[in-house]
Short mmCIF file of C-alpha atoms and ligand atoms in Angstrom, two decimals:
data_model
loop_
_atom_site.label_atom_id
_atom_site.label_comp_id
_atom_site.label_asym_id
_atom_site.label_seq_id
_atom_site.Cartn_x
_atom_site.Cartn_y
_atom_site.Cartn_z
CA MET A 1 218.14 149.03 211.46
CA ASN A 2 215.18 146.53 210.08
CA SER A 3 216.08 145.24 206.97
CA PRO A 4 213.05 142.74 205.88
CA ASP A 5 213.84 140.42 202.80
CA VAL A 6 212.79 142.06 199.65
CA HIS A 7 211.14 138.94 198.40
CA THR A 8 209.19 137.36 201.75
CA GLU A 9 205.57 137.33 201.06
CA ALA A 10 204.71 139.65 203.91
CA THR A 11 207.20 142.45 202.20
CA ASP A 12 206.06 141.61 198.78
CA THR A 13 203.98 145.03 198.82
CA ILE A 14 202.07 146.65 195.58
CA VAL A 15 204.37 149.47 193.94
CA TYR A 16 203.60 152.01 190.73
CA VAL A 17 205.58 151.73 188.19
CA ASN A 18 204.72 154.21 185.02
CA GLY A 19 200.53 153.85 185.59
CA ALA A 20 200.79 149.90 186.57
CA LEU A 21 200.36 148.91 190.15
CA VAL A 22 202.45 145.52 190.35
CA PRO A 23 203.93 143.42 193.38
CA LYS A 24 207.30 144.88 193.98
CA SER A 25 209.19 141.77 193.33
CA GLU A 26 207.91 141.96 189.33
CA ALA A 27 208.35 145.54 189.04
CA VAL A 28 210.89 146.87 186.36
CA ILE A 29 212.40 149.62 184.65
CA SER A 30 214.51 150.20 181.49
CA ILE A 31 217.80 149.63 181.93
CA TYR A 32 218.35 153.03 180.01
CA ASP A 33 216.32 154.95 182.43
CA SER A 34 218.03 158.25 183.54
CA GLY A 35 217.62 157.69 187.26
CA PHE A 36 219.67 154.15 186.81
CA CYS A 37 222.17 155.64 184.41
CA HIS A 38 222.82 158.89 186.32
CA GLY A 39 220.67 159.36 189.65
CA ASP A 40 218.83 161.93 187.42
CA GLY A 41 215.53 162.38 188.99
CA ALA A 42 214.05 163.39 192.57
CA TYR A 43 212.02 161.77 195.06
CA GLU A 44 210.10 161.65 198.41
CA GLY A 45 209.98 159.36 201.18
CA ILE A 46 206.25 159.46 202.52
CA ARG A 47 204.77 157.53 205.48
CA LEU A 48 201.56 156.07 206.16
CA TYR A 49 199.65 155.86 209.47
CA ASP A 50 196.61 154.40 210.49
CA GLY A 51 195.28 154.88 206.58
CA LYS A 52 196.66 158.53 206.70
CA VAL A 53 199.47 159.76 204.72
CA PHE A 54 201.64 162.40 206.76
CA ARG A 55 202.32 166.08 205.35
CA LEU A 56 201.26 164.98 201.74
CA GLU A 57 200.72 168.13 200.55
CA ALA A 58 204.41 169.14 201.83
CA HIS A 59 205.90 166.11 200.05
CA ILE A 60 204.28 166.93 196.84
CA ARG A 61 205.42 171.05 196.81
CA ARG A 62 208.90 169.81 197.58
CA LEU A 63 209.25 167.09 194.53
CA PHE A 64 207.55 169.28 192.12
CA GLU A 65 209.87 172.33 193.37
CA ALA A 66 213.08 169.89 192.85
CA LEU A 67 211.57 168.84 189.41
CA VAL A 68 211.33 172.57 188.42
CA MET A 69 215.21 172.91 189.59
CA LEU A 70 216.03 169.99 187.51
CA GLY A 71 213.79 170.75 184.50
CA ILE A 72 212.02 167.36 184.46
CA ASP A 73 208.69 167.46 183.46
CA PRO A 74 206.62 164.65 185.32
CA GLY A 75 203.81 165.02 182.89
CA VAL A 76 200.73 164.70 185.59
CA SER A 77 199.71 167.70 187.72
CA ARG A 78 200.14 168.01 191.65
CA ASP A 79 196.54 166.64 191.96
CA GLU A 80 197.39 163.86 189.77
CA MET A 81 200.30 163.03 191.54
CA THR A 82 198.68 163.18 194.65
CA GLU A 83 196.12 160.59 193.57
CA ILE A 84 199.20 157.98 192.38
CA VAL A 85 200.34 158.40 196.10
CA LEU A 86 196.86 157.80 197.48
CA GLU A 87 195.86 154.69 195.17
CA THR A 88 199.45 153.24 195.49
CA PHE A 89 198.63 153.15 199.49
CA ARG A 90 195.29 151.81 199.08
CA ALA A 91 196.70 148.98 196.80
CA ASN A 92 198.21 147.43 199.75
CA SER A 93 196.95 145.79 202.46
CA LEU A 94 198.80 147.33 205.65
CA ARG A 95 197.68 150.52 206.69
CA THR A 96 200.62 151.63 208.82
CA ASP A 97 204.36 151.39 208.97
CA LEU A 98 204.10 151.54 205.29
CA HIS A 99 206.89 153.93 203.67
CA MET A 100 206.89 155.05 200.16
CA ARG A 101 209.71 156.41 197.93
CA LEU A 102 208.01 158.52 195.26
CA GLN A 103 210.34 158.86 192.25
CA VAL A 104 210.20 161.07 189.46
CA THR A 105 213.21 160.45 186.96
CA ARG A 106 214.05 162.21 183.26
CA GLY A 107 212.75 158.66 181.84
CA ARG A 108 214.23 156.82 179.26
CA LYS A 109 217.44 157.71 176.77
CA ARG A 110 217.58 156.75 173.35
CA MET A 111 221.21 155.88 174.24
CA THR A 112 223.68 156.00 176.81
CA GLY A 113 224.97 159.35 177.58
CA MET A 114 224.41 162.23 179.99
CA ASN A 115 222.90 164.94 177.59
CA PRO A 116 219.25 165.42 178.50
CA LYS A 117 218.26 165.86 174.66
CA LEU A 118 219.34 161.84 174.37
CA ASN A 119 216.04 161.52 176.55
CA ILE A 120 213.20 160.15 174.73
CA GLY A 121 209.48 159.65 175.90
CA PRO A 122 207.87 160.66 179.39
CA ALA A 123 209.57 161.17 182.92
CA THR A 124 209.18 157.80 184.77
CA ILE A 125 207.07 157.86 187.77
CA VAL A 126 207.66 155.26 190.72
CA ALA A 127 206.20 154.84 194.11
CA PHE A 128 208.00 152.05 195.73
CA VAL A 129 206.17 150.65 198.81
CA ASP A 130 208.22 149.17 201.96
CA HIS A 131 206.54 147.36 205.13
CA LYS A 132 209.17 149.96 207.14
CA PRO A 133 208.75 150.93 210.58
CA PRO A 134 210.86 154.04 211.65
CA ILE A 135 214.23 152.78 210.84
CA PHE A 136 216.40 153.58 213.94
CA ASP A 137 216.72 152.68 217.52
CA LYS A 138 214.71 155.02 219.36
CA SER A 139 216.42 154.74 222.73
CA GLY A 140 219.48 156.43 221.22
CA ILE A 141 221.96 156.17 218.30
CA THR A 142 225.48 157.09 217.59
CA LEU A 143 227.18 159.80 215.13
CA ILE A 144 230.57 159.95 213.47
CA THR A 145 231.41 163.14 211.67
CA SER A 146 231.83 162.40 207.88
CA THR A 147 235.47 163.54 206.22
CA LEU A 148 232.84 164.59 203.29
CA ARG A 149 231.34 167.89 202.86
CA ARG A 150 227.86 168.36 202.05
CA ALA A 151 227.43 169.92 198.33
CA SER A 152 227.28 173.62 198.54
CA PRO A 153 224.99 175.38 196.08
CA ASN A 154 228.11 175.78 193.97
CA VAL A 155 227.92 172.12 193.03
CA ILE A 156 224.66 170.95 193.35
CA ASP A 157 222.01 172.85 195.92
CA ALA A 158 221.12 170.11 198.58
CA LYS A 159 217.40 171.93 198.76
CA ILE A 160 217.08 169.76 195.32
CA HIS A 161 215.62 166.46 197.08
CA HIS A 162 217.23 164.63 194.05
CA ILE A 163 218.04 160.80 193.86
CA ASN A 164 221.81 161.37 193.05
CA GLN A 165 223.03 160.17 196.76
CA LEU A 166 226.74 159.13 196.37
CA ASN A 167 228.00 162.26 198.67
CA GLN A 168 225.66 160.81 201.51
CA ILE A 169 226.18 156.94 200.52
CA LEU A 170 230.01 157.57 201.02
CA ALA A 171 229.41 159.30 204.25
CA SER A 172 226.97 156.40 205.14
CA ILE A 173 230.19 153.80 204.82
CA GLU A 174 232.39 155.94 206.86
CA ALA A 175 229.81 155.42 209.50
CA ASN A 176 229.53 151.85 208.99
CA ARG A 177 233.18 151.17 209.20
CA GLN A 178 233.15 153.11 212.43
CA GLY A 179 230.23 151.02 213.91
CA ALA A 180 227.84 154.38 214.20
CA ASP A 181 224.12 154.64 212.97
CA GLU A 182 224.98 157.60 210.80
CA ALA A 183 227.29 160.51 209.89
CA ILE A 184 227.23 163.98 210.56
CA MET A 185 228.13 166.31 207.38
CA LEU A 186 229.65 169.51 207.49
CA ASP A 187 229.22 172.00 205.05
CA ASP A 188 232.35 173.83 203.18
CA ARG A 189 232.87 176.16 205.58
CA GLY A 190 232.75 173.66 208.55
CA PHE A 191 229.60 173.83 210.17
CA VAL A 192 227.23 171.34 210.82
CA ALA A 193 224.70 170.88 207.81
CA GLU A 194 222.97 167.52 208.40
CA THR A 195 223.97 163.82 208.85
CA ASN A 196 223.70 161.57 205.53
CA SER A 197 220.07 160.97 205.93
CA THR A 198 218.46 163.38 208.39
CA THR A 199 217.98 166.70 209.84
CA LEU A 200 219.93 167.23 212.78
CA PHE A 201 218.84 169.61 216.13
CA CYS A 202 220.31 170.20 219.71
CA ALA A 203 219.16 171.85 222.91
CA LYS A 204 221.10 174.06 225.21
CA ASP A 205 220.01 176.05 227.98
CA GLY A 206 216.03 175.54 226.65
CA VAL A 207 216.91 176.88 223.60
CA LEU A 208 216.23 174.40 220.46
CA MET A 209 219.03 174.93 217.64
CA THR A 210 219.07 173.41 214.11
CA PRO A 211 221.53 174.31 211.04
CA LEU A 212 220.21 177.01 208.81
CA PRO A 213 218.48 175.57 205.64
CA THR A 214 221.49 176.58 203.48
CA PHE A 215 223.52 173.19 202.90
CA ILE A 216 220.58 170.70 203.84
CA VAL A 217 217.52 168.74 202.48
CA VAL A 218 215.00 171.41 203.94
CA GLY A 219 213.24 168.60 206.23
CA ILE A 220 209.52 168.40 206.29
CA THR A 221 209.77 166.99 209.83
CA ARG A 222 212.40 170.06 210.50
CA ASN A 223 210.06 172.63 209.64
CA LEU A 224 207.39 170.70 211.75
CA LEU A 225 209.36 170.84 214.93
CA LEU A 226 210.06 174.50 214.67
CA ASP A 227 206.63 175.15 214.54
CA MET A 228 205.69 173.04 217.42
CA ALA A 229 208.64 174.73 219.33
CA HIS A 230 207.30 177.95 218.55
CA ALA A 231 203.39 176.89 219.99
CA GLU A 232 205.25 175.82 223.01
CA GLY A 233 206.60 178.90 223.35
CA TRP A 234 210.33 178.05 223.38
CA LYS A 235 213.16 179.78 222.02
CA THR A 236 214.74 178.10 218.61
CA ARG A 237 217.75 179.62 216.62
CA GLU A 238 218.33 178.74 212.90
CA ALA A 239 221.99 179.47 212.87
CA ASP A 240 225.62 178.63 211.56
CA LEU A 241 226.22 176.11 214.14
CA SER A 242 229.50 174.01 214.54
CA LEU A 243 230.31 170.79 216.36
CA TYR A 244 231.22 172.21 219.56
CA ASP A 245 227.47 173.49 219.68
CA PHE A 246 226.40 169.76 219.34
CA ILE A 247 229.22 168.07 221.74
CA THR A 248 228.37 170.88 224.54
CA ALA A 249 224.92 170.37 223.84
CA ASP A 250 222.10 168.97 226.42
CA GLU A 251 220.28 167.29 223.83
CA VAL A 252 220.51 166.24 220.35
CA PHE A 253 218.34 164.46 217.79
CA ILE A 254 217.98 163.48 214.52
CA CYS A 255 214.97 163.90 212.78
CA GLY A 256 212.91 162.74 209.38
CA THR A 257 209.99 161.17 207.99
CA VAL A 258 211.82 157.61 207.78
CA GLY A 259 212.85 157.62 211.42
CA GLU A 260 210.62 160.14 212.96
CA LEU A 261 212.71 161.72 216.07
CA VAL A 262 215.51 159.59 217.73
CA PRO A 263 217.87 160.74 220.29
CA VAL A 264 221.75 161.19 219.87
CA LYS A 265 223.85 159.16 222.68
CA ALA A 266 227.45 160.14 221.28
CA ILE A 267 229.18 161.89 218.39
CA ASP A 268 232.69 160.53 217.51
CA GLY A 269 232.54 158.68 220.68
CA ARG A 270 232.08 161.21 223.16
CA ALA A 271 228.52 161.19 224.77
CA ILE A 272 226.06 164.03 224.78
CA GLY A 273 224.17 165.31 227.63
CA ALA A 274 223.13 163.43 230.63
CA GLY A 275 223.23 159.98 228.80
CA GLY A 276 219.22 159.31 227.88
CA PRO A 277 216.85 161.10 226.02
CA GLY A 278 216.58 164.95 227.49
CA PRO A 279 213.08 166.24 228.03
CA ILE A 280 213.09 168.22 225.15
CA THR A 281 213.53 165.37 222.79
CA GLN A 282 211.03 163.35 224.80
CA HIS A 283 208.59 165.66 224.68
CA LEU A 284 208.74 166.38 220.80
CA MET A 285 208.64 162.36 220.33
CA ARG A 286 205.94 162.64 222.09
CA ARG A 287 203.73 165.60 220.31
CA TYR A 288 205.29 164.07 216.74
CA LYS A 289 203.93 160.63 217.49
CA ALA A 290 200.68 162.06 218.58
CA LEU A 291 200.00 164.24 215.47
CA THR A 292 200.76 161.20 212.93
CA HIS A 293 197.87 159.60 214.54
CA THR A 294 195.79 162.32 214.36
CA GLU A 295 196.71 164.32 211.41
CA GLY A 296 197.04 163.23 207.49
CA THR A 297 195.13 163.01 204.26
CA ALA A 298 193.18 160.03 204.58
CA ILE A 299 193.60 157.30 201.56
C1 PLP B 1 219.86 164.37 203.36
C2 PLP B 1 218.48 164.52 204.15
N1 PLP B 1 218.21 165.29 205.16
C3 PLP B 1 217.00 165.07 205.93
C4 PLP B 1 215.90 164.45 205.35
C5 PLP B 1 214.63 164.62 206.30
O1 PLP B 1 213.29 165.00 205.27
P1 PLP B 1 211.96 164.87 205.96
O2 PLP B 1 212.07 165.46 207.19
O3 PLP B 1 211.65 165.63 205.15
O4 PLP B 1 211.86 163.29 205.58
C6 PLP B 1 215.96 163.52 203.86
C7 PLP B 1 214.78 162.62 203.76
O5 PLP B 1 214.79 162.52 202.80
C8 PLP B 1 217.52 163.66 203.74
O6 PLP B 1 217.68 162.86 202.88
#
């Protein structure tokens, strides 16, 4: 994974903090911010390719859906939020490999305490921008299965793309301890949900399969790949899939905005398929890459 030094000149990007555009090394928010105190907010991870923002409308839509579910009024319209994204990217000189975390929290609190009645003032809106090429090794990564379950809608609906990521961070620590890149998280019935930060797909006998959108962040990349597969005339299945389906698949890959599509070489130490990225994965990797160069909202 690439991890550029936050304060080197090359990475001192311009970020947006509550109406101001500032160098990221100087950006500050209150220690009383609900995001800092409680992980109380929603976010989107968004990419800029060749001066164009990929799938911007879908990101803004999912962000506003999460805010509705969390009862947070961002204080700006969808169009204004879209403009925040565009102006923040415009303020940076790099035109590609920029990744934005657009984050909205419930804002500042009068004093510590989780009750939203303690909140004063408007929501906090921050658009972090980093120079961040796709973060995984495209030749293939390894996964382990986490001992932790992805939250069910009984606990917190994973469809809400919220900033409270401890569930996934603890799974990521398990992956780190075992020398793997990501951790597969099962749902509370034992079916595969997603990895700690990405969506999962597998392909077997020419059928492309992915878990149902029940215990997962409904990935924008996921939905795009399903559309691409349909356009190719391929068979697809959204279903309850177990580790059996993934470990015995011909191909497995992860996907998401931050890392694009990445083949999986092994799960829990067991090699997947024939070794290298399979033909379905390679085809989708090429199609996705091509689309990122042709589609998008110009800044
Ligand atoms: C847990 C999780 N799964 C999947 C994704 C991928 O979503 P997308 O394809 O919309 O980037 C994300 C992205 O933030 C995520 O946090």
